[in-house]
Short mmCIF file of C-alpha atoms in Angstrom, two decimals:
data_model
loop_
_atom_site.label_atom_id
_atom_site.label_comp_id
_atom_site.label_asym_id
_atom_site.label_seq_id
_atom_site.Cartn_x
_atom_site.Cartn_y
_atom_site.Cartn_z
CA MET A 1 84.38 114.56 91.94
CA GLU A 2 87.28 115.22 93.52
CA PHE A 3 89.62 113.52 96.32
CA PRO A 4 89.45 113.14 99.30
CA LEU A 5 85.69 112.43 99.52
CA SER A 6 84.29 112.55 102.59
CA ILE A 7 81.43 109.83 103.14
CA THR A 8 79.46 108.35 105.89
CA ALA A 9 78.67 104.63 106.29
CA ASN A 10 75.15 103.68 107.78
CA ILE A 11 75.83 100.83 109.72
CA ASN A 12 72.81 98.15 110.78
CA SER A 13 74.34 95.75 112.93
CA HIS A 14 74.05 93.10 116.09
CA GLU A 15 75.70 96.00 118.37
CA GLY A 16 72.73 98.58 116.93
CA ASN A 17 72.67 101.19 114.27
CA PHE A 18 75.19 103.91 113.99
CA SER A 19 77.30 105.42 111.57
CA ARG A 20 80.78 106.24 110.75
CA GLU A 21 83.00 108.89 108.92
CA ILE A 22 85.63 108.05 106.71
CA GLU A 23 87.48 109.57 103.79
CA LEU A 24 88.49 108.12 100.60
CA ARG A 25 92.11 109.57 99.52
CA SER A 26 91.96 108.06 96.25
CA PRO A 27 89.47 105.87 94.02
CA LEU A 28 91.35 102.54 95.52
CA THR A 29 90.62 102.03 99.18
CA PHE A 30 91.77 99.21 101.39
CA ILE A 31 89.93 97.98 104.40
CA VAL A 32 92.00 95.95 106.48
CA GLY A 33 91.67 94.31 110.02
CA PRO A 34 91.34 91.12 111.98
CA ASN A 35 88.02 89.14 111.79
CA GLY A 36 85.12 90.52 113.51
CA SER A 37 86.52 93.68 113.44
CA GLY A 38 83.98 95.30 111.55
CA LYS A 39 85.30 95.47 107.72
CA THR A 40 81.92 93.99 106.20
CA HIS A 41 79.77 96.09 108.18
CA LEU A 42 81.64 99.33 107.53
CA LEU A 43 81.90 98.31 103.58
CA LYS A 44 78.01 97.17 103.41
CA GLY A 45 77.16 100.73 105.26
CA LEU A 46 78.71 102.71 102.50
CA LYS A 47 76.35 100.92 99.87
CA GLY A 48 73.61 104.08 100.28
CA SER A 49 75.90 106.64 100.74
CA PHE A 50 77.34 107.07 97.31
CA ASN A 51 74.54 108.34 95.59
CA SER A 52 75.00 111.88 96.02
CA TYR A 53 78.31 111.50 94.14
CA THR A 54 77.67 109.65 90.97
CA ASN A 55 74.76 109.02 88.55
CA LYS A 56 75.80 105.27 87.82
CA LYS A 57 74.93 102.09 90.02
CA VAL A 58 76.70 101.22 93.48
CA ARG A 59 77.30 97.59 93.45
CA PHE A 60 78.03 95.47 96.93
CA ILE A 61 79.68 92.52 96.28
CA SER A 62 79.49 89.83 99.28
CA ALA A 63 81.97 87.37 100.83
CA GLY A 64 80.21 84.62 100.35
CA ARG A 65 78.56 85.45 96.57
CA LEU A 66 78.77 81.77 95.67
CA GLY A 67 76.54 80.42 98.28
CA PRO A 68 73.42 80.29 95.55
CA LEU A 69 75.68 77.52 93.82
CA GLU A 70 76.24 75.43 97.14
CA GLN A 71 72.39 73.73 96.68
CA TYR A 72 73.59 72.54 93.36
CA ARG A 73 77.28 71.44 94.64
CA SER A 74 77.17 70.46 98.22
CA ASN A 75 75.47 68.29 100.40
CA TYR A 76 73.92 70.22 102.81
CA ASP A 77 70.72 67.84 104.12
CA GLN A 78 72.88 64.29 104.25
CA TYR A 79 71.61 63.27 100.69
CA ASP A 80 74.30 63.30 98.06
CA ARG A 81 72.76 64.42 94.58
CA PRO A 82 75.78 63.69 92.18
CA ASP A 83 73.87 64.71 89.40
CA GLU A 84 72.58 68.03 90.67
CA ALA A 85 75.72 70.39 89.69
CA ASP A 86 74.70 69.90 86.15
CA LYS A 87 71.53 71.72 86.65
CA ALA A 88 72.93 74.71 88.18
CA THR A 89 70.92 77.94 87.11
CA HIS A 90 71.41 81.61 88.22
CA GLY A 91 67.90 83.27 88.85
CA TYR A 92 65.27 83.87 86.19
CA LYS A 93 65.18 86.36 83.16
CA SER A 94 63.63 89.27 85.65
CA TYR A 95 66.65 89.20 87.80
CA SER A 96 68.48 90.96 84.69
CA GLU A 97 66.90 94.03 85.73
CA TYR A 98 68.46 94.13 89.34
CA ARG A 99 71.32 92.87 88.76
CA HIS A 100 73.24 95.42 90.23
CA LYS A 101 71.15 94.96 93.73
CA ILE A 102 72.22 91.33 93.79
CA GLU A 103 75.09 91.11 95.83
CA THR A 104 75.71 87.19 95.00
CA ILE A 105 77.86 86.54 91.45
CA ASN A 106 74.07 85.80 90.18
CA GLY A 107 74.13 89.45 89.24
CA ASP A 108 77.43 89.29 87.44
CA LEU A 109 76.44 87.08 85.31
CA HIS A 110 73.10 88.30 84.24
CA THR A 111 75.17 91.34 83.16
CA LEU A 112 77.27 89.07 80.85
CA SER A 113 73.88 87.74 79.69
CA VAL A 114 72.61 91.47 78.90
CA ARG A 115 76.20 93.01 77.84
CA THR A 116 77.88 90.98 75.08
CA ASP A 117 80.97 93.84 75.28
CA ILE A 118 81.51 92.69 79.03
CA LEU A 119 81.15 89.04 78.39
CA ILE A 120 83.83 89.28 75.46
CA LYS A 121 86.29 91.06 78.03
CA VAL A 122 85.96 88.53 80.48
CA ARG A 123 85.89 85.60 77.19
CA GLU A 124 89.04 86.86 76.04
CA ARG A 125 90.79 86.49 79.27
CA LEU A 126 89.41 83.22 80.31
CA GLN A 127 90.51 82.11 76.76
CA LYS A 128 94.02 83.45 77.01
CA LEU A 129 94.95 82.79 80.48
CA PHE A 130 92.96 79.87 81.76
CA LYS A 131 92.08 77.79 78.77
CA ARG A 132 88.45 78.08 79.09
CA ASN A 133 85.52 79.28 77.41
CA ILE A 134 82.19 80.16 78.48
CA LYS A 135 78.54 80.49 77.42
CA ILE A 136 75.53 82.05 78.34
CA ASP A 137 72.14 80.13 77.88
CA TRP A 138 68.72 80.23 78.49
CA ASP A 139 66.57 77.48 79.87
CA ALA A 140 63.21 77.78 80.78
CA GLY A 141 63.83 81.24 81.54
CA ASN A 142 66.33 80.52 84.22
CA LEU A 143 70.03 81.61 83.29
CA LYS A 144 72.39 78.64 82.60
CA VAL A 145 76.40 79.42 82.40
CA SER A 146 78.54 76.62 81.09
CA PHE A 147 82.07 76.15 80.77
CA ALA A 148 84.28 74.19 78.40
CA ARG A 149 88.25 73.99 78.12
CA LEU A 150 89.71 75.04 74.73
CA ASP A 151 91.54 71.47 74.25
CA ASN A 152 87.76 70.25 74.22
CA SER A 153 85.65 73.12 73.03
CA ASP A 154 82.71 70.95 72.00
CA SER A 155 82.50 69.33 75.49
CA TYR A 156 80.70 72.07 77.57
CA TYR A 157 79.92 72.04 81.15
CA SER A 158 77.73 73.58 83.99
CA SER A 159 79.02 76.21 86.17
CA GLY A 160 78.12 73.99 88.76
CA ARG A 161 81.38 71.51 88.23
CA GLU A 162 83.75 74.44 87.32
CA ALA A 163 86.44 75.62 90.10
CA SER A 164 85.44 78.11 92.52
CA GLY A 165 88.29 80.39 92.26
CA LEU A 166 87.64 80.71 88.60
CA LEU A 167 83.83 81.68 89.05
CA HIS A 168 84.94 84.15 91.62
CA LEU A 169 87.15 85.48 88.99
CA VAL A 170 84.38 85.70 86.32
CA GLY A 171 81.79 87.65 88.46
CA ILE A 172 84.41 90.31 89.87
CA LEU A 173 85.72 90.77 86.24
CA SER A 174 82.02 91.53 84.75
CA ALA A 175 81.82 94.17 87.99
CA LEU A 176 85.16 95.66 86.97
CA TYR A 177 84.45 96.02 83.28
CA ASP A 178 80.41 97.14 83.83
CA ASP A 179 80.44 100.91 82.70
CA GLU A 180 77.07 100.64 84.55
CA ILE A 181 78.88 100.48 87.56
CA GLY A 182 80.32 103.86 89.49
CA VAL A 183 81.21 102.69 92.78
CA LEU A 184 82.05 99.19 93.43
CA LEU A 185 82.46 97.37 96.96
CA ILE A 186 84.00 93.80 97.19
CA ASP A 187 84.14 91.76 100.51
CA GLU A 188 87.14 89.80 100.34
CA PRO A 189 87.77 89.71 96.43
CA GLU A 190 90.59 86.80 97.05
CA VAL A 191 88.15 84.02 98.12
CA SER A 192 89.16 80.81 96.91
CA LEU A 193 91.75 82.33 94.32
CA HIS A 194 95.39 81.07 94.69
CA PRO A 195 98.12 83.99 95.21
CA GLN A 196 99.20 84.57 91.60
CA LEU A 197 95.49 84.77 90.60
CA GLN A 198 95.05 87.20 93.20
CA ALA A 199 97.96 89.52 92.07
CA PHE A 200 96.13 89.31 88.54
CA LEU A 201 93.14 90.26 90.02
CA LEU A 202 94.45 93.49 91.88
CA LYS A 203 96.72 94.21 89.02
CA GLU A 204 92.88 94.41 87.00
CA ILE A 205 91.36 96.14 90.01
CA THR A 206 94.16 98.87 89.92
CA ARG A 207 93.64 99.57 86.12
CA VAL A 208 89.86 100.01 86.52
CA ALA A 209 90.03 102.24 89.62
CA GLY A 210 89.38 106.11 88.88
CA ILE A 211 86.95 108.53 88.43
CA PRO A 212 83.79 107.44 86.67
CA GLY A 213 82.50 109.15 84.14
CA GLU A 214 79.70 109.24 81.30
CA ASP A 215 82.14 107.66 78.85
CA ASN A 216 84.39 105.20 80.66
CA TYR A 217 84.23 102.23 83.04
CA LYS A 218 86.38 103.67 85.52
CA LYS A 219 84.85 103.23 89.02
CA ILE A 220 85.77 104.09 92.85
CA ILE A 221 86.38 100.64 94.44
CA VAL A 222 86.51 99.99 97.96
CA MET A 223 87.26 96.68 99.40
CA ALA A 224 87.88 94.44 102.50
CA THR A 225 90.40 92.12 102.40
CA HIS A 226 92.62 89.41 104.56
CA SER A 227 94.69 88.90 101.89
CA THR A 228 98.70 90.35 101.48
CA GLU A 229 98.34 89.56 97.96
CA MET A 230 95.26 91.82 97.31
CA ILE A 231 96.83 94.90 98.97
CA LYS A 232 99.93 97.06 97.04
CA ILE A 233 101.94 99.18 99.16
CA SER A 234 105.19 100.87 96.91
CA LYS A 235 105.80 104.03 99.15
CA THR A 236 104.55 105.46 102.51
CA ASP A 237 101.91 107.83 100.94
CA ASP A 238 100.25 104.41 99.68
CA LEU A 239 99.38 103.84 103.61
CA LEU A 240 96.96 106.61 103.22
CA SER A 241 94.31 104.45 101.48
CA PHE A 242 93.68 101.94 103.93
CA ILE A 243 91.16 102.15 106.51
CA PHE A 244 92.23 99.83 109.40
CA CYS A 245 89.21 98.48 111.66
CA ASN A 246 89.99 96.86 114.90
CA ASP A 247 86.60 96.38 116.67
CA LEU A 248 83.06 97.18 115.23
CA LYS A 249 82.17 99.47 118.31
CA GLU A 250 85.43 101.66 117.57
CA ASP A 251 85.94 104.21 114.77
CA PRO A 252 88.25 103.26 111.70
CA ILE A 253 91.28 104.34 111.86
CA GLN A 254 92.88 106.52 109.03
CA ILE A 255 96.55 107.80 109.05
CA PRO A 256 96.42 111.58 108.69
CA LYS A 257 97.64 113.08 105.56
CA ASP A 258 100.26 115.13 107.33
CA ALA A 259 101.69 112.44 109.53
CA GLY A 260 105.48 113.24 109.93
CA GLU A 261 106.31 109.11 110.44
CA LEU A 262 105.61 108.86 106.40
CA GLN A 263 108.39 111.25 105.68
CA ASN A 264 111.08 109.22 107.75
CA LYS A 265 113.64 108.22 105.75
CA HIS A 266 113.75 104.73 107.90
CA VAL A 267 109.91 104.22 107.46
CA LYS A 268 110.27 104.85 103.93
CA SER A 269 112.86 102.21 103.34
CA LEU A 270 110.59 99.78 105.70
CA VAL A 271 107.58 100.34 103.16
CA ALA A 272 109.63 100.09 100.21
CA ARG A 273 110.88 96.57 100.67
CA LEU A 274 107.50 95.36 102.37
CA GLY A 275 107.40 91.31 102.10
CA GLN A 276 104.61 89.22 103.16
CA GLU A 277 105.61 89.10 106.69
CA HIS A 278 106.08 92.88 107.18
CA LYS A 279 101.83 93.16 105.28
CA LEU A 280 100.79 90.56 107.59
CA ALA A 281 101.19 92.75 110.41
CA LEU A 282 98.57 95.46 108.72
CA PHE A 283 96.02 92.90 109.49
CA SER A 284 96.82 92.58 113.43
CA ARG A 285 95.81 93.82 116.53
CA THR A 286 99.02 93.92 118.57
CA PRO A 287 102.25 93.50 116.09
CA LEU A 288 105.36 92.33 117.54
CA LEU A 289 108.18 94.42 116.19
CA VAL A 290 111.77 92.86 116.51
CA GLU A 291 114.79 93.78 114.75
CA GLY A 292 115.93 91.28 112.14
CA PRO A 293 115.02 88.13 110.40
CA SER A 294 116.63 86.04 112.82
CA ASP A 295 114.73 87.30 115.80
CA VAL A 296 111.90 86.19 113.75
CA ILE A 297 113.16 82.74 113.63
CA ILE A 298 114.03 82.40 117.36
CA CYS A 299 110.35 83.91 118.06
CA ASN A 300 108.46 81.73 115.99
CA THR A 301 109.78 78.53 117.55
CA LEU A 302 109.42 79.44 120.73
CA SER A 303 106.18 80.42 120.01
CA ASP A 304 105.28 76.89 118.55
CA LYS A 305 107.57 74.92 121.07
CA LEU A 306 105.64 76.52 123.74
CA TYR A 307 102.17 76.77 121.90
CA LEU A 308 101.82 80.41 122.27
CA ASN A 309 99.14 81.15 119.79
CA LEU A 310 100.60 84.22 118.85
CA GLU A 311 98.82 84.77 115.50
CA ALA A 312 95.45 83.70 116.69
CA ALA A 313 95.83 86.31 119.35
CA GLY A 314 96.04 89.10 116.63
CA SER A 315 99.66 89.50 116.68
CA GLN A 316 102.43 88.98 114.00
CA ILE A 317 106.28 89.14 114.16
CA LEU A 318 107.47 92.04 112.20
CA PRO A 319 111.26 92.20 111.42
CA ILE A 320 112.36 96.22 111.18
CA ASN A 321 115.93 95.31 110.30
CA GLY A 322 117.89 97.32 112.52
CA LYS A 323 116.79 99.54 115.96
CA GLU A 324 117.12 102.79 113.95
CA ALA A 325 113.98 102.60 112.38
CA MET A 326 112.40 100.79 115.57
CA PRO A 327 110.95 104.52 116.89
CA GLU A 328 109.28 105.94 114.08
CA THR A 329 107.71 102.64 113.07
CA VAL A 330 106.14 102.17 116.66
CA LYS A 331 104.66 105.61 116.09
CA LEU A 332 103.29 104.32 112.51
CA PHE A 333 101.36 101.30 113.79
CA ARG A 334 100.01 103.50 116.31
CA LEU A 335 98.84 105.93 113.87
CA MET A 336 96.91 102.76 112.32
CA GLY A 337 94.90 101.97 115.73
CA LYS A 338 97.63 98.95 116.47
CA THR A 339 99.41 98.29 119.72
CA PRO A 340 102.65 96.87 118.88
CA THR A 341 105.07 95.24 121.40
CA VAL A 342 108.67 95.71 120.98
CA LEU A 343 111.70 93.11 121.28
CA VAL A 344 115.30 95.00 120.86
CA ASP A 345 118.96 94.22 121.80
CA ALA A 346 120.30 95.88 124.54
CA ASP A 347 122.02 98.74 122.92
CA ALA A 348 118.63 100.28 121.89
CA PHE A 349 118.59 101.80 125.50
CA ALA A 350 122.40 101.75 125.94
CA ASP A 351 123.07 103.99 123.11
CA SER A 352 120.26 106.30 123.66
CA LEU A 353 116.64 107.24 125.05
CA ASP A 354 115.36 107.70 121.30
CA LEU A 355 113.37 104.65 121.51
CA VAL A 356 112.03 105.03 125.14
CA ARG A 357 110.47 108.49 124.05
CA ALA A 358 108.98 107.36 120.86
CA TYR A 359 107.40 104.36 122.65
CA PHE A 360 106.09 106.38 125.63
CA HIS A 361 104.71 109.14 122.96
CA ASN A 362 101.36 107.34 123.14
CA GLU A 363 99.31 108.80 125.91
CA LYS A 364 97.70 105.62 127.06
CA ILE A 365 100.91 103.80 127.31
CA ARG A 366 102.55 107.00 129.01
CA ASN A 367 99.80 107.10 131.41
CA ALA A 368 100.07 103.73 132.68
CA ALA A 369 103.73 103.50 132.83
CA ASP A 370 103.57 106.70 134.82
CA ARG A 371 101.23 104.88 137.28
CA LEU A 372 103.47 102.41 137.82
CA ALA A 373 106.50 104.40 138.16
CA SER A 374 104.00 106.79 140.67
CA GLU A 375 104.04 103.49 142.75
CA LYS A 376 107.64 103.29 143.26
CA GLY A 377 107.86 106.98 144.48
CA HIS A 378 108.60 108.41 141.03
CA SER A 379 107.19 111.72 138.97
CA GLY A 380 106.84 109.84 135.74
CA ILE A 381 108.18 107.38 133.20
CA LEU A 382 110.19 109.55 130.96
CA ASP A 383 111.69 111.35 133.81
CA LEU A 384 112.59 108.20 135.74
CA ALA A 385 114.54 106.75 132.12
CA LYS A 386 116.36 110.21 131.86
CA ASP A 387 117.43 110.08 135.48
CA ILE A 388 118.58 106.61 135.44
CA TYR A 389 120.13 106.89 131.64
CA ASP A 390 122.09 109.85 133.06
CA ASN A 391 123.19 108.25 135.76
CA PHE A 392 124.16 104.86 133.96
CA CYS A 393 126.17 107.45 131.23
CA SER A 394 127.87 109.02 134.23
CA LEU A 395 128.91 105.86 135.96
CA VAL A 396 130.37 104.36 132.75
CA GLN A 397 132.44 107.74 132.34
CA ASN A 398 133.55 108.33 135.75
CA ASN A 399 133.43 104.35 137.10
CA TRP A 400 134.83 102.59 134.48
CA ASP A 401 137.68 100.93 135.62
CA SER A 402 135.29 99.56 138.87
CA ILE A 403 133.73 97.47 135.76
CA ALA A 404 135.78 96.90 133.29
CA ASN A 405 137.13 93.70 133.95
CA ILE A 406 134.02 92.22 133.46
CA ALA A 407 132.20 94.29 130.98
CA GLN A 408 135.01 93.62 128.53
CA ASN A 409 133.97 90.01 128.26
CA HIS A 410 130.89 90.74 126.93
CA SER A 411 130.83 90.32 122.83
CA TYR A 412 129.26 94.11 122.97
CA PHE A 413 132.57 95.51 123.80
CA SER A 414 134.45 95.02 120.60
CA LEU A 415 131.40 95.09 118.14
CA SER A 416 131.72 98.47 117.10
CA GLU A 417 134.56 101.16 116.38
CA ASN A 418 133.15 103.75 119.01
CA GLU A 419 134.58 103.14 122.26
CA SER A 420 132.06 105.05 123.92
CA LEU A 421 129.11 102.96 122.75
CA ASP A 422 130.94 99.61 123.53
CA LYS A 423 131.82 100.80 127.05
CA LYS A 424 128.03 101.95 127.54
CA ARG A 425 126.61 98.75 125.64
CA SER A 426 129.08 96.13 127.21
CA ALA A 427 128.79 98.09 130.71
CA LEU A 428 124.84 97.47 130.73
CA CYS A 429 124.98 93.90 129.99
CA ALA A 430 127.61 93.06 132.90
CA VAL A 431 125.25 95.48 135.16
CA PHE A 432 122.03 92.65 134.66
CA ASN A 433 124.30 89.95 134.24
CA GLU A 434 127.26 89.57 136.79
CA GLN A 435 128.23 89.81 140.33
CA ILE A 436 129.30 92.93 140.86
CA SER A 437 130.53 94.27 144.23
CA ASN A 438 130.90 97.98 143.49
CA GLU A 439 128.19 100.05 145.43
CA ALA A 440 127.43 102.49 143.05
CA TRP A 441 126.64 99.57 140.12
CA SER A 442 124.91 97.64 142.47
CA MET A 443 122.57 100.67 143.15
CA LEU A 444 122.13 101.38 139.68
CA LYS A 445 121.16 97.67 139.09
CA ASN A 446 118.46 97.60 141.17
CA ARG A 447 117.18 101.19 139.46
CA LEU A 448 117.44 99.67 135.87
CA CYS A 449 115.53 96.55 137.12
CA VAL A 450 112.97 98.81 138.57
CA LEU A 451 112.79 100.91 135.28
CA PHE A 452 112.83 97.94 132.51
CA ASP A 453 109.95 95.79 134.53
CA ILE A 454 107.93 99.05 133.98
CA PHE A 455 109.23 98.99 130.29
CA GLU A 456 108.18 95.31 130.12
CA GLU A 457 104.74 95.73 131.95
CA THR A 458 103.72 98.26 128.75
CA GLY A 459 105.30 96.04 126.02
CA LEU A 460 109.10 97.67 125.72
CA PHE A 461 111.32 94.64 126.08
CA ILE A 462 115.00 95.12 126.12
CA LEU A 463 117.05 91.90 126.23
CA ARG A 464 119.36 92.22 129.21
CA LYS A 465 121.61 89.73 128.46
CA GLY A 466 122.37 92.22 125.20
CA THR A 467 121.75 90.49 121.72
CA LEU A 468 119.33 87.62 121.08
CA GLU A 469 122.04 85.51 120.09
CA SER A 470 123.59 85.70 124.02
CA TYR A 471 120.80 83.39 124.67
CA TYR A 472 122.01 80.54 122.51
CA HIS A 473 123.07 77.70 124.31
CA ASP A 474 126.86 78.00 123.15
CA ASN A 475 128.98 80.63 122.83
CA ASN A 476 130.94 80.09 119.24
CA GLU A 477 131.23 83.18 116.99
CA ILE A 478 128.74 84.28 114.61
CA THR A 479 129.48 84.79 111.20
CA ASP A 480 125.87 84.13 110.12
CA LYS A 481 123.04 85.35 111.84
CA VAL A 482 120.21 83.50 110.25
CA GLU A 483 122.03 80.41 109.57
CA ALA A 484 122.94 80.41 113.56
CA ALA A 485 119.13 81.23 114.37
CA VAL A 486 117.95 78.07 112.08
CA THR A 487 120.62 76.33 114.18
CA GLU A 488 119.54 77.34 117.26
CA SER A 489 115.85 76.82 116.83
CA GLU A 490 116.66 73.22 115.97
CA TYR A 491 118.35 72.83 118.95
CA ILE A 492 115.13 74.63 120.77
CA LEU A 493 112.63 71.89 119.56
CA SER A 494 114.79 69.36 121.03
CA PHE A 495 115.07 71.19 124.54
CA PRO A 496 113.12 70.50 127.63
CA GLU A 497 110.41 72.87 128.31
CA GLU A 498 111.44 73.59 131.87
CA LYS A 499 115.26 74.66 130.84
CA LEU A 500 113.64 76.59 127.95
CA ARG A 501 111.78 78.69 130.19
CA SER A 502 114.99 79.28 132.47
CA THR A 503 117.26 79.91 129.49
CA TYR A 504 114.83 82.33 127.09
CA GLN A 505 112.77 83.80 130.14
CA ASP A 506 113.67 87.29 128.67
CA ILE A 507 111.99 86.82 125.48
CA LEU A 508 109.61 84.28 126.47
CA LYS A 509 108.09 86.94 128.60
CA CYS A 510 108.01 89.01 125.32
CA LEU A 511 106.00 86.45 123.77
CA LYS A 512 103.44 85.85 126.13
CA TYR A 513 102.66 89.67 126.65
CA ALA A 514 102.31 89.82 122.84
CA SER A 515 100.36 86.62 122.90
CA ASN A 516 98.03 88.17 125.37
CA SER A 517 96.25 84.79 125.54
CA GLU A 518 95.49 81.72 128.30
CA PHE A 519 97.27 78.37 128.00
CA ILE A 520 94.56 75.96 126.06
CA ASP A 521 94.26 73.02 128.43
CA GLU A 522 92.82 70.26 126.73
CA SER A 523 92.20 68.27 129.84
CA ARG A 524 89.40 70.92 130.62
#
């Protein structure tokens, strides 16, 4: 067996029966995406497709694997049965023969009943890591599993009274160490596990993943997850092992192996320092890309204050840490099948058209912008942007004196050591925010407003005042951006909504676009 491995998932769903072609690039594959995007259907559709690749068993473990236990643990019909948990059993002796086909924890517990070597492996980890012991018994032909604390080893209690997380862990570990299994498909391995336990389980999964052989318990593992703790990304090539689902009716997305974006130094740097908020964006449909952590603080505060439901709408605010990485990051997320929204400072346009070209590199987005541009009498968005940008640069170079007395008051003017950039940045903000009597600059302002309006209608938001800090309620000099953002966020929470909508109008337009959801009206 060699990778990459082309395989077909045969899906049976409420949308009908159909197939999806995917490519496994490594022994460990992650399926990610929002709820309702078809991850479980895809995972389950792979069950019958591996038989031609391995002589070993193919096992699917469902997200509801503890379901059979709930008849002993839950009040399911209004009647409390406080002693029922002590009677928990896990199926008849005959189940052992079909344990690899059973999709719940019962299948894995039956593995422990017939494979003492696997039981020893699981027991060792329970004893050393969780100070628990496990015992397998038969009660009138039914499998019974009991646990005991090591500090009270003579007192065993039923599996019906054990913590859900520990039961999930026992089941998955049993499947991982089973050398009769060649392919393991796990739906939501993180269920009921706290973050540190998820991290431990991922290490065990990574250690076991490999090409299955007759003399090892290595196995191909494919898992669908919602958890940032259950995915590991340390370099850009790791993204090749991800399958991105966005909708059951759409083909799953995989980043091409030869994608140039994976070699970009800015993207490599971003991936190398991925934190939780970065990983969360992998699960969203429409990530909102911003420049830095202070932008995240302000955007989250505004979203909470105005009840915009960003996350519920499938968005996630992601700091890129600088505009230099923004163009390639936009392309990278589009390769994942996502539709990023971008919020950047004014210098992202004033300095060059790199971001604009990257943003409209996507055919669907560019066509939408071209239609809007044509309504204004222009051939297309990129030609329009270049024409206006060239006009802008020419005015800065040849007509600087007519705007200098206004532009020099903007914080941009002394921000860098590059006089040419400082002039362009401060002039752009002056054009948008100050009264200018010069006819050439006034005409440019009209054209810039048309261009930026088209940008915003297609998801590219460039702050017209300059930086996000330019919108703060005071003009004090900022020495620490994050600290200043925290202070401003406290002010925002006490701010009247109407004034807030006026002061932060540019940012709110972006947040509303990213959330793409209607206001929830409780009175209805």
